[in-house]
Coordinates of C-alpha atoms and ligand atoms in Angstrom, one line a residue:
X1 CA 17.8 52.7 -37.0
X2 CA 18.5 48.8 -36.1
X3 CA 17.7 48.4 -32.9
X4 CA 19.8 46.2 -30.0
X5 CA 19.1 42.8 -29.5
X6 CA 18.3 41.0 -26.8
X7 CA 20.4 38.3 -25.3
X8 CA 19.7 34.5 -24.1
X9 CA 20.4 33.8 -20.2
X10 CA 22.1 30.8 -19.9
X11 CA 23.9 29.4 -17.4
X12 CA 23.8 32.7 -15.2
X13 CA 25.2 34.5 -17.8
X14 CA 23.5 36.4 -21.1
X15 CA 24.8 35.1 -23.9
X16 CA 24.0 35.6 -28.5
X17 CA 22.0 33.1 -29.8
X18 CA 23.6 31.1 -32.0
X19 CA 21.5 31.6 -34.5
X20 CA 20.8 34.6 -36.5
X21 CA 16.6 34.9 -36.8
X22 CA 15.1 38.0 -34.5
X23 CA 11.9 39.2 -34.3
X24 CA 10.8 43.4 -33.3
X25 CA 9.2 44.1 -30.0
X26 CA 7.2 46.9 -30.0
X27 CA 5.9 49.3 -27.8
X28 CA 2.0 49.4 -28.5
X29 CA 1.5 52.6 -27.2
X30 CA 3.4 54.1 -29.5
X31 CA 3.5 51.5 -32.6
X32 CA 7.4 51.5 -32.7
X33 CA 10.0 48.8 -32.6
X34 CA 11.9 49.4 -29.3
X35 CA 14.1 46.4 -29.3
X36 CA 15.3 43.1 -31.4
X37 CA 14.3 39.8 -29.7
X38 CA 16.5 36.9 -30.6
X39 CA 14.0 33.9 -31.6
X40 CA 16.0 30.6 -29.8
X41 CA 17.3 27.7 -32.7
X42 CA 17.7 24.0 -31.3
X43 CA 21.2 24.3 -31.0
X44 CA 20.1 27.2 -28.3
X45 CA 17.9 25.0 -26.8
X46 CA 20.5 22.3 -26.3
X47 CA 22.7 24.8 -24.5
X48 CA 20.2 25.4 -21.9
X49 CA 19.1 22.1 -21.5
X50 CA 22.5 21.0 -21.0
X51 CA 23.3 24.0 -18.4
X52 CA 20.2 23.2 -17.2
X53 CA 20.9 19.4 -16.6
X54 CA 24.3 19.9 -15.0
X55 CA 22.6 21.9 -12.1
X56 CA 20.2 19.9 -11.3
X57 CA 22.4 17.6 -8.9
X58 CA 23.6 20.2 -6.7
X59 CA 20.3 22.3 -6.5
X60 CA 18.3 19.1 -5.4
X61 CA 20.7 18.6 -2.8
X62 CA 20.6 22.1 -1.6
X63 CA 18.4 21.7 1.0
X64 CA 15.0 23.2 0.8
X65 CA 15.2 25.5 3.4
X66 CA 18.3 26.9 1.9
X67 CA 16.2 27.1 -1.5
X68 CA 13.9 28.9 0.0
X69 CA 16.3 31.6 1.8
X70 CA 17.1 32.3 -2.3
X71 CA 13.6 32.8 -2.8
X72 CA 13.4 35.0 0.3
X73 CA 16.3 37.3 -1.1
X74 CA 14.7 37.0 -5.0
X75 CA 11.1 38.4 -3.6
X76 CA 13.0 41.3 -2.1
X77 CA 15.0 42.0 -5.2
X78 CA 11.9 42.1 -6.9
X79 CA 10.3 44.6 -4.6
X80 CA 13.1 46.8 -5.1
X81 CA 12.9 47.1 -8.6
X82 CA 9.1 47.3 -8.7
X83 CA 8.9 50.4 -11.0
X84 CA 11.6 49.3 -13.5
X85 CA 9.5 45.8 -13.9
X86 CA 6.4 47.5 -14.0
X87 CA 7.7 49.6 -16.6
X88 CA 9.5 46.7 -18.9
X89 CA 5.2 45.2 -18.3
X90 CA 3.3 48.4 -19.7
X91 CA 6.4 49.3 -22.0
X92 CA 5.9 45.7 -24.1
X93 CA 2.5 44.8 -23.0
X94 CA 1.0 48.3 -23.2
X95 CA -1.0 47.9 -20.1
X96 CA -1.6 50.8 -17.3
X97 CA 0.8 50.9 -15.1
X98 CA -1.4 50.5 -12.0
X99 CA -2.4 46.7 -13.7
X100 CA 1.0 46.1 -14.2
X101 CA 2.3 46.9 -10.4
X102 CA -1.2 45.0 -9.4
X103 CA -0.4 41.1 -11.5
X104 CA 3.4 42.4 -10.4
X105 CA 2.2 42.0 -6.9
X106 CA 0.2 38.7 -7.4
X107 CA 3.2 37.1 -9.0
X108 CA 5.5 38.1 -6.2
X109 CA 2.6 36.5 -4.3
X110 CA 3.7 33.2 -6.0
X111 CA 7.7 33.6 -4.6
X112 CA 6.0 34.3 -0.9
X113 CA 4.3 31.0 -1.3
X114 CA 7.1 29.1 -2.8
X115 CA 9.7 30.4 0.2
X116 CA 7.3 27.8 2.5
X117 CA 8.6 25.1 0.6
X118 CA 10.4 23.1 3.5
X119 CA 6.8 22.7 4.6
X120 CA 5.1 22.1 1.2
X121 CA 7.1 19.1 0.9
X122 CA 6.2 17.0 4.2
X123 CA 4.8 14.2 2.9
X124 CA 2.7 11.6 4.9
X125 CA 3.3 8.9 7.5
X126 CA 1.8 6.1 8.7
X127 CA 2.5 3.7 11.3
X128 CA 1.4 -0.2 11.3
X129 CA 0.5 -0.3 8.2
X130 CA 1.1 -4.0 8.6
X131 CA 2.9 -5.8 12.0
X132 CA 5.9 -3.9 12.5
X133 CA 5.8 -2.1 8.9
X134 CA 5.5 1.4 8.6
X135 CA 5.2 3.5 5.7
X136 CA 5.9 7.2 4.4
X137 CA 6.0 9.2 1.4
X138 CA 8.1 11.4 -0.6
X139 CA 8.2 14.6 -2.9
X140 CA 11.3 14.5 -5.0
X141 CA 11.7 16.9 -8.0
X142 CA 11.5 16.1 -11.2
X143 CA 14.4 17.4 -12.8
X144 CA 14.9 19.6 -15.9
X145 CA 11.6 21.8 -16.1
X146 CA 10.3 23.7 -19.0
X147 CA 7.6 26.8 -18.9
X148 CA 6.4 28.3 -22.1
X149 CA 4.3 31.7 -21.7
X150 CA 2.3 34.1 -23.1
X151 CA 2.5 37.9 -23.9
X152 CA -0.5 39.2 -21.7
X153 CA 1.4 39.1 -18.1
X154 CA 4.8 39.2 -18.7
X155 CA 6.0 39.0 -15.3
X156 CA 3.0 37.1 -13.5
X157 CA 2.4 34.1 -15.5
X158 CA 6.4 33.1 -15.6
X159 CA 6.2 33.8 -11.6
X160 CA 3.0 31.3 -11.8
X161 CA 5.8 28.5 -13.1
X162 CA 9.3 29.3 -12.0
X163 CA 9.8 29.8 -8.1
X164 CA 7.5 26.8 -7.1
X165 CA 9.6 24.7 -9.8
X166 CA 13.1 26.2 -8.5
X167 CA 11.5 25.7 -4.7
X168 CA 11.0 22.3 -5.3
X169 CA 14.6 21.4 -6.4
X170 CA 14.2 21.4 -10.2
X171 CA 16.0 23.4 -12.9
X172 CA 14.2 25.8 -15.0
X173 CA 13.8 26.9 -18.5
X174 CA 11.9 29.6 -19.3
X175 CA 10.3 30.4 -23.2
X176 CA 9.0 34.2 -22.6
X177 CA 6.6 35.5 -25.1
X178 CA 8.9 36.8 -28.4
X179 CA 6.5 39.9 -28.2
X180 CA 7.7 40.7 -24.0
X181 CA 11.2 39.1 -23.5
X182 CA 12.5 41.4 -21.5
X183 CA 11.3 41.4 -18.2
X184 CA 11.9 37.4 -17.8
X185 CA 15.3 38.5 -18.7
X186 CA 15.6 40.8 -15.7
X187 CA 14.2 38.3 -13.6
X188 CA 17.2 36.1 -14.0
X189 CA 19.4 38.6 -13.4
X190 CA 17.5 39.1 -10.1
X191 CA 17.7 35.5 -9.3
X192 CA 21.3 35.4 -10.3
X193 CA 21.8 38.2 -7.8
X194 CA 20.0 36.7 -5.3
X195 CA 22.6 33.4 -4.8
X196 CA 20.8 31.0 -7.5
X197 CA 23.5 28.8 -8.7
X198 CA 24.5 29.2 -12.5
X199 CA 22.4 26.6 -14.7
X200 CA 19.2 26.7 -12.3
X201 CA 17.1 29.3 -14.1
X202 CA 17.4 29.8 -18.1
X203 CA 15.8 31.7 -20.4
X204 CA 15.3 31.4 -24.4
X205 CA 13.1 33.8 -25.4
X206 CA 12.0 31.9 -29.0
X207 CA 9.1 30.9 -31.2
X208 CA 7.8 27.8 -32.0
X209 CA 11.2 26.7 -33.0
X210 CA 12.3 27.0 -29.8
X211 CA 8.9 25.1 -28.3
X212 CA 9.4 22.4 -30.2
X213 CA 13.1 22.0 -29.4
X214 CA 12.2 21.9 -26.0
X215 CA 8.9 19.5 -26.1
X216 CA 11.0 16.9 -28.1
X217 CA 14.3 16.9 -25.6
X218 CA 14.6 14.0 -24.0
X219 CA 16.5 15.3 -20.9
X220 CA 13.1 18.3 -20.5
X221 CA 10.4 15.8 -17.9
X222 CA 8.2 18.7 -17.3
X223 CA 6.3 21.3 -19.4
X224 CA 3.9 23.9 -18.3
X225 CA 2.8 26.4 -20.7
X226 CA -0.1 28.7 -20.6
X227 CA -1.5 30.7 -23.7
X228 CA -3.9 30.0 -26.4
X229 CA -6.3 27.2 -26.9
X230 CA -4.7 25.8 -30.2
X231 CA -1.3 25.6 -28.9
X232 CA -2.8 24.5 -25.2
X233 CA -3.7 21.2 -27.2
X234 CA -0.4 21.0 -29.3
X235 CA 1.8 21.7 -26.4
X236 CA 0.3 18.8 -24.4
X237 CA -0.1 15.8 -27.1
X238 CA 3.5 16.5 -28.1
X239 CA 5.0 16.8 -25.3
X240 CA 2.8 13.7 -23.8
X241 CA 4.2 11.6 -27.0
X242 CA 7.4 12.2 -25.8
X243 CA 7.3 11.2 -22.2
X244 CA 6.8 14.2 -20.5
X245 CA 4.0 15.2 -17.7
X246 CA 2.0 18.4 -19.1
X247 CA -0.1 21.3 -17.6
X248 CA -1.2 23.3 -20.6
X249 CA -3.6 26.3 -19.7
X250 CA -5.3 27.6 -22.9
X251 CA -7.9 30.2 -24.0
X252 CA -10.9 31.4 -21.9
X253 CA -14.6 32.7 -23.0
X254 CA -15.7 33.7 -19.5
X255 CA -18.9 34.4 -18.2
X256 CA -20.8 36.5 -15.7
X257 CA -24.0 35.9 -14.8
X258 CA -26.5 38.7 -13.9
X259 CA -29.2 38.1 -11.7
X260 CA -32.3 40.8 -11.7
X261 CA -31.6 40.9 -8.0
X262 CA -28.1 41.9 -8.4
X263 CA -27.1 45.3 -7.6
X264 CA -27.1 46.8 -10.8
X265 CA -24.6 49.8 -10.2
X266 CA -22.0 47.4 -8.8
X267 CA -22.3 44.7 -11.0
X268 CA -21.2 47.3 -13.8
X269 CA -18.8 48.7 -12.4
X270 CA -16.8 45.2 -11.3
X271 CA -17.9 44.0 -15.4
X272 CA -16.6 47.0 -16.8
X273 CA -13.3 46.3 -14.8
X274 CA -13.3 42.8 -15.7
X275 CA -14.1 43.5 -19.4
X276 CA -11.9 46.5 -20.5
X277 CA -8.6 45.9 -18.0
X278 CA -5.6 45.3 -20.1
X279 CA -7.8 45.8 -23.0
X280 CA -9.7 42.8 -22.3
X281 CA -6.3 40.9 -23.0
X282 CA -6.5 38.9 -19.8
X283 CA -7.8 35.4 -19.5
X284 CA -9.7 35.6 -16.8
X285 CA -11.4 38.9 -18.7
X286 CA -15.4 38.5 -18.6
X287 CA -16.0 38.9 -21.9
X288 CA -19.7 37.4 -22.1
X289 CA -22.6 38.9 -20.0
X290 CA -25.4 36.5 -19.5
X291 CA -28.4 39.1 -17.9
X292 CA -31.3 37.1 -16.3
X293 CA -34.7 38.2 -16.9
X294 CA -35.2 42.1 -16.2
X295 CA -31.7 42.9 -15.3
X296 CA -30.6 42.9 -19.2
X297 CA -32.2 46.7 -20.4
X298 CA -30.9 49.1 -17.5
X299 CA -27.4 46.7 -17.3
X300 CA -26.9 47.6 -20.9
X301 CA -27.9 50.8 -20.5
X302 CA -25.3 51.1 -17.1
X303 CA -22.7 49.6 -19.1
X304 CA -22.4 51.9 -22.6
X305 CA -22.4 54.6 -20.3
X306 CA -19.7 53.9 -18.0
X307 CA -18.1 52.6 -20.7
X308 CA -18.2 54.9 -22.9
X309 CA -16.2 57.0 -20.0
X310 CA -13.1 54.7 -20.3
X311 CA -10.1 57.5 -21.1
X312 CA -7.9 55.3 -23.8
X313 CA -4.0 56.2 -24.7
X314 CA -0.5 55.1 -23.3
X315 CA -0.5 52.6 -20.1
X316 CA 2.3 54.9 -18.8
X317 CA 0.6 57.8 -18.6
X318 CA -1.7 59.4 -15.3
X319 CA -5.4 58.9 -15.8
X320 CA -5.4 56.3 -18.3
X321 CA -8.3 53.2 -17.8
X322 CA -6.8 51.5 -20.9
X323 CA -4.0 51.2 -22.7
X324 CA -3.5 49.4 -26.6
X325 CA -3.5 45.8 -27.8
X326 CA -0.5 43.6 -28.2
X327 CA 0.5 44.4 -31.8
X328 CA -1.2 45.7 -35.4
X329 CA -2.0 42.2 -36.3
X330 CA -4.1 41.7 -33.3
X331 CA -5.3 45.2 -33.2
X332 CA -6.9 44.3 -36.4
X333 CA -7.9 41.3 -35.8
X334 CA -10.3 42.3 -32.9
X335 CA -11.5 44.9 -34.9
X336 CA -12.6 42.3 -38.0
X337 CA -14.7 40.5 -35.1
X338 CA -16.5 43.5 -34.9
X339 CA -17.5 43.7 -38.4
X340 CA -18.7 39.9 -37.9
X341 CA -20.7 41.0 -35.1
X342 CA -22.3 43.5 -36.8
X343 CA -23.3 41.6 -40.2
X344 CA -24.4 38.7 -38.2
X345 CA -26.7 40.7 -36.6
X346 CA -25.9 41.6 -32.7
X347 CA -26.5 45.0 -31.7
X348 CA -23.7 47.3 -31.7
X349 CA -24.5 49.8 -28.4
X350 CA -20.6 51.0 -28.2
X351 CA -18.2 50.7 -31.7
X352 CA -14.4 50.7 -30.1
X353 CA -13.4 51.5 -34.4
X354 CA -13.1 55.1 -34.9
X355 CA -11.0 55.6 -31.9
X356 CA -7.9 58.0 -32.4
X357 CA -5.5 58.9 -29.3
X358 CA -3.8 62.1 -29.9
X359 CA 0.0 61.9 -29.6
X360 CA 0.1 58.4 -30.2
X361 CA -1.4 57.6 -33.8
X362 CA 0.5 54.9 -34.7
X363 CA -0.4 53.1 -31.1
X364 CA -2.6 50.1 -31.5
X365 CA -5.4 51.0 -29.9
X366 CA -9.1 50.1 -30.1
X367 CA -11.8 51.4 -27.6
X368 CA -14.2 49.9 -25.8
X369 CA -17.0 47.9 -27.7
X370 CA -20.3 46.7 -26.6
X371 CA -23.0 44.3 -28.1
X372 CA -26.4 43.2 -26.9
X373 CA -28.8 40.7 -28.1
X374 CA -25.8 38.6 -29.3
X375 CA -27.0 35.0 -29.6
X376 CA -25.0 31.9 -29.0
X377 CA -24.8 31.0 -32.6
X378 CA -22.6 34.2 -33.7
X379 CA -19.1 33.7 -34.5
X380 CA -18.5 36.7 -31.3
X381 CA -19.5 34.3 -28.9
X382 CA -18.5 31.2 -30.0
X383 CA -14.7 32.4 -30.2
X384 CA -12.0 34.0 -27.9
X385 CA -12.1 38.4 -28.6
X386 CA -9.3 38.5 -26.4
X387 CA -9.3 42.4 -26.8
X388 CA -12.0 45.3 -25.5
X389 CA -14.8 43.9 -26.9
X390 CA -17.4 43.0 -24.5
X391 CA -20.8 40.6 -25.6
X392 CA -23.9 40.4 -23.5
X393 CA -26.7 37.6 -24.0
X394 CA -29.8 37.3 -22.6
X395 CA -31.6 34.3 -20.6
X396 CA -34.8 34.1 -18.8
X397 CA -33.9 32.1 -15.6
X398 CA -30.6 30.7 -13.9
X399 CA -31.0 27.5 -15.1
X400 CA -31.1 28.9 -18.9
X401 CA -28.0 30.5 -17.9
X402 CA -26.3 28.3 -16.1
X403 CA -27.5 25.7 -19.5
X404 CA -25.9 28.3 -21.7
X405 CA -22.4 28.8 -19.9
X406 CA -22.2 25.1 -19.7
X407 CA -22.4 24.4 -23.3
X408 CA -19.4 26.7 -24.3
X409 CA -16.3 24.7 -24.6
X410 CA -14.3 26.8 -22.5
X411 CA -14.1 26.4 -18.6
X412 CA -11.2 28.9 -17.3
X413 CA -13.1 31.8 -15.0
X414 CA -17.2 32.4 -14.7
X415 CA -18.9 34.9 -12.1
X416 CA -22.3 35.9 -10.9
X417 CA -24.0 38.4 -9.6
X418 CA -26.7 38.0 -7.1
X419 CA -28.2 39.3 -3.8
X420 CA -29.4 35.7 -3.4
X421 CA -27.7 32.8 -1.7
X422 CA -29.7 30.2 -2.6
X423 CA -28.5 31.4 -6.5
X424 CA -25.4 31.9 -5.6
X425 CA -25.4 28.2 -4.2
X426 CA -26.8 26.8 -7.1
X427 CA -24.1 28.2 -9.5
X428 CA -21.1 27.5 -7.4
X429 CA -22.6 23.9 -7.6
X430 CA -23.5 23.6 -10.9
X431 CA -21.2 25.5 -13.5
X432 CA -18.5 23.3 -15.4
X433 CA -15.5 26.1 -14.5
X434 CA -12.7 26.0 -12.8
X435 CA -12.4 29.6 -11.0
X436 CA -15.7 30.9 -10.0
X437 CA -16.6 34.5 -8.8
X438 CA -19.5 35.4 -6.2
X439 CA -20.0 39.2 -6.8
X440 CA -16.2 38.3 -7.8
X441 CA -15.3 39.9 -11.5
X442 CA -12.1 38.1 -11.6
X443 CA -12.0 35.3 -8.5
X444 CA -8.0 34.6 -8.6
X445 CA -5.4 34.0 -9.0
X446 CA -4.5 33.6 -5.2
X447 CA -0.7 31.9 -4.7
X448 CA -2.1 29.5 -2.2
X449 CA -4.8 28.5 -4.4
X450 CA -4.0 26.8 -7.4
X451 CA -4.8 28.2 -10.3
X452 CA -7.2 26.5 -14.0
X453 CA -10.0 26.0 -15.5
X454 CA -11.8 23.0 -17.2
X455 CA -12.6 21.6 -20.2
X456 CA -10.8 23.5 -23.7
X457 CA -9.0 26.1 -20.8
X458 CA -7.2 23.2 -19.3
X459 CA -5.0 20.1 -20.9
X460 CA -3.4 18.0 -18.3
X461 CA -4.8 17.5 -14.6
X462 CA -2.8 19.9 -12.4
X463 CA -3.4 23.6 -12.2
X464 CA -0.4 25.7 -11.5
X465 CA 0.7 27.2 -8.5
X466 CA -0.8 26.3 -4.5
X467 CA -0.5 22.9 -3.8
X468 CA -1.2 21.4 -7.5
X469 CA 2.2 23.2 -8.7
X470 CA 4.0 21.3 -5.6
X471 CA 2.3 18.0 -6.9
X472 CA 2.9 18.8 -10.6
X473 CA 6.7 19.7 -10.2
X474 CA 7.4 16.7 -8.0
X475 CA 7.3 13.0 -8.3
X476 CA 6.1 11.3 -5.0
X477 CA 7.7 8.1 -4.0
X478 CA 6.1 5.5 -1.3
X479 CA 8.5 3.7 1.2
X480 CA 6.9 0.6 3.3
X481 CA 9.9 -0.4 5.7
X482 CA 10.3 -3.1 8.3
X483 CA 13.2 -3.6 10.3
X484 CA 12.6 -7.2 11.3
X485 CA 13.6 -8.6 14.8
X486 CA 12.4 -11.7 17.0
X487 CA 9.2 -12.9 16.1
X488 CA 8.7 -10.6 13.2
X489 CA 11.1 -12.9 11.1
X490 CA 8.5 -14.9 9.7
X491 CA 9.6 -17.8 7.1
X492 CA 9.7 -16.8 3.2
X493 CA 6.3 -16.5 1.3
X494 CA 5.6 -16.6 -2.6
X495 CA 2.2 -15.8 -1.9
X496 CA 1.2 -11.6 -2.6
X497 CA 2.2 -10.1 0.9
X498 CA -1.0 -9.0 3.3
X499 CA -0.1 -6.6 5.7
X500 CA -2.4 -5.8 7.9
Ligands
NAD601 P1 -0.1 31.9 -27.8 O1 -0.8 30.5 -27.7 O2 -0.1 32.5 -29.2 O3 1.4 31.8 -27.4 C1 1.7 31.3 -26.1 C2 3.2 30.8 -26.2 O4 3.3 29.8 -27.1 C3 4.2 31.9 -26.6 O5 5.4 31.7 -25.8 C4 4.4 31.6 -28.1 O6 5.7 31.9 -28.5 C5 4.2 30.1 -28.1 N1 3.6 29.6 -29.4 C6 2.7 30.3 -30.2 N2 2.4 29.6 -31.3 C7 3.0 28.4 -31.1 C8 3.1 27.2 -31.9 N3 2.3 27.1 -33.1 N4 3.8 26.2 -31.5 C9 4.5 26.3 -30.4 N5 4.6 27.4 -29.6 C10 3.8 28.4 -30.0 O7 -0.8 32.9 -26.8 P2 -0.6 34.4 -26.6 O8 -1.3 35.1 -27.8 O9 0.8 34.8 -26.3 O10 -1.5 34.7 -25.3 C11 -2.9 34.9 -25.4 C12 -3.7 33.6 -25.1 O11 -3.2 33.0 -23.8 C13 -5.2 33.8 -24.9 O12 -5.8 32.7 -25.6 C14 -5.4 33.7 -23.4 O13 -6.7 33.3 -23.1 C15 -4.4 32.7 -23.1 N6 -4.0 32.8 -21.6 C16 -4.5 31.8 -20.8 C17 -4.2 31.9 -19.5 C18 -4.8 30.8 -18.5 O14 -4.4 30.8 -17.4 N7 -5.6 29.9 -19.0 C19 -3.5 33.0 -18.9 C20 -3.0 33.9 -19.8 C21 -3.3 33.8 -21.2

């Protein structure tokens, strides 16, 4: 049966590509194609840019309360279809639906934020900064922006992006995921609903045709994107090269720290959340244990057994922990770093393999996994799982762990667990990561914090949303003004003005 495709949204309305390549989307929980996605060509891309750009004008001049009453109409159209975009969520992604409604919640988070734009742009004053000169500063938008995004959080991550840009007085364009297209479509039909003007908010669902289209447009001054590591770095030379400013968020290797003074029982608990949620397809997932000292046997121990608990099938059905990953492909994949776990020597304590879900054979599912005694040179911890697959190493103090979490290239989310302050201190102090976790599995995001981590997690200087995503999507301007009368008319001077 050929299944529908998908349109672009440009220019308020849905529109064919203009091209003819399309890629399936499936529904992992059952393994079947549900839909057609159309995969964006250049000429696509020029459309949107060019709706995109012939907006701008007007939107900037909207004033930024009135912006913000959009926003304030777009968070409540988004509450009212909760269970239809939680269901577009677990019916690409293949998460629960409880996780879905949950990052649904933290993105609308993100709009609630954005609506307080009239005072996110006060910039700052000064008075006598020189005799009779004063001096002030300005946000202004930046124009045309671009937000490329991955499959794990279909509605979250673009929500992460889109209202602070649109808040701020820029134009939007949007590259979904080709494997979850649909709910960013619905969001623009939510935002056209809500009073956006035509032209603010596109989106291209695409591939890397589309990316590049949009990297290399000269009329595109922003880009934020957020996915894997690889492309993280791609996405941000290119763009870069071509005049643009850049926040690319990439991959994540996250770890939790376990002090023998934690409480054990607890500490599981929140790892096995942080660990198997969303089938570990989340990048702020803990997918490393570090145990200190004596906690590492009954942790282990704790773990298999609650894990081995986890009830694995369809994220739309009642009673299920976990639902399946993305696609075959990936499926597999996670499953062949298994095997390299195994021959390289790390103790197997849970095999995820053999697992079949009744009803759903063809889903893509793969059940929780646990190693121990995995050391830092095994290919499982030195790359990104990013499925239920969950590693745990050993160290004999804080400062071996703290060493060993500081050596890993990636810096997007750590946590640790401890009873002690004075640890808890020295850790907050000392790791090299950008979101850190006190008894915390998964510290963020928060919409008023900004969210990012460091080193191969982060390319550019500006985390998204909270205050850095007002910075990022605006260009500040500095005005030094005088309005000379009397005595303050001094004769001219070729010498380098002093004010003060
Ligand atoms: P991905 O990097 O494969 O794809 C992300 C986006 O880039 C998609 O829109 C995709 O179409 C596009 N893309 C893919 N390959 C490209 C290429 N060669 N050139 C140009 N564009 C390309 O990531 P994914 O598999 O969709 O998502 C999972 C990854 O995202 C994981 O690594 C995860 O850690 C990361 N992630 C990071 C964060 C964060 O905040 N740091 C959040 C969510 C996901």
């Amino acid at each position: 049966m050929t299944q529908p495709v998908l349109p672009l949204w440009i220019n308020g309305k849905a529109q064919a590509s203009t091209g003819s390549r399309t890629a399936d989307v499936f529904n992992p929980a059952t393994g079947k194609a549900i839909r057609r996605t159309p995969l964006a060509n250049k000429q696509d891309v020029e459309l949107a840019v060019a709706a995109a750009r012939a907006a701008f004008p007007g939107w900037r001049e909207t004033t930024p309360l009135r912006r913000a009453r959009v926003l304030m109409r777009f968070r409540e159209l988004m509450q009212a279809h909760r269970d239809e975009l939680v269901h577009l969520t677990s019916e690409e992604h293949g998460k629960t639906r409880d996780d879905a409604a949950g990052s649904l919640q933290r993105g609308i988070e993100v709009i609630e934020f954005a609506t307080g734009v009239p005072h996110l742009l006060k910039g700052e004053q000064a008075e006598d900064v020189g005799r009779g000169v004063d001096c002030h500063s300005l946000l202004q938008p930046v124009g045309v922006c671009a937000g490329i995004t991955p499959f794990n959080f279909p509605v979250m991550v673009p929500l992460w992006m889109f209202p602070v840009a649109i808040a701020c007085g820029n134009s939007f364009i949007l590259k979904p995921s080709e494997k979850v297209p649909s709910a960013s479509l619905r969001m623009a039909e939510l935002l056209r609903e809500a009073g956006l003007p035509d032209g603010v908010f596109n989106v291209i669902p695409g591939d890397k045709e589309a990316v590049d289209a949009l990297l290399t447009h000269p009329d595109v001054r922003g880009v934020s994107f957020v996915g894997s590591t690889p492309v993280a770095k791609y996405i941000y030379e290119t763009a870069a090269r071509h005049g643009k400013r850049v926040q690319a968020l990439g991959g994540a290797k996250n770890h939790a720290v376990v002090m023998p003074d934690a409480d054990l029982d607890f500490t599981a608990d929140a790892l096995i959340g942080a660990a198997y949620g969303s089938a570990g397809e989340r990048c702020m997932a803990i997918s490393t244990v570090v145990a200190v000292g004596a906690a590492g046997d009954p942790l282990v121990e704790m773990l298999r057994e609650k894990a081995a608990r986890l009830k694995v099938g369809a994220g739309e059905q009642k009673g299920v922990d976990m639902g399946p990953l993305i696609t075959a492909p990936h499926r597999d994949k996670v499953r062949h770093y298994i095997d390299i776990g195994e021959q390289e020597g790390a103790k197997l304590v849970l095999d995820g393999r053999g697992l079949k879900v009744a009803g759903n054979e063809q889903g893509f599912y793969l059940g929780p996994t646990l190693f121990d005694q995995v050391r830092t040179d095994m290919t499982i911890y030195k790359e990104e799982i990013f499925g239920p697959v969950l590693i745990v190493l050993r160290a004999d103090t804080l400062d071996d762990a703290i060493r060993l979490a500081n050596d890993n290239p990636y810096g997007n989310g750590t946590a640790i667990f401890t009873r002690s302050g004075a640890h808890a201190r020295r850790f907050e102090r000392d790791i090299e990561v950008g979101m850190v976790g006190i008894n915390v599995p998964i510290p963020v995001p928060m919409a008023f914090f900004s969210f990012g981590g460091w080193k191969a997690s982060l390319f550019g200087d500006l985390h998204v949303h909270g205050m850095e995503g007002v910075y990022f999507y605006t260009r500040s301007k500095v005005v030094t003004s005088r309005w000379p009368a009397g005595e303050d008319q001094g004769p001219a001077s070729l010498s380098m003005p002093t004010l003060g």
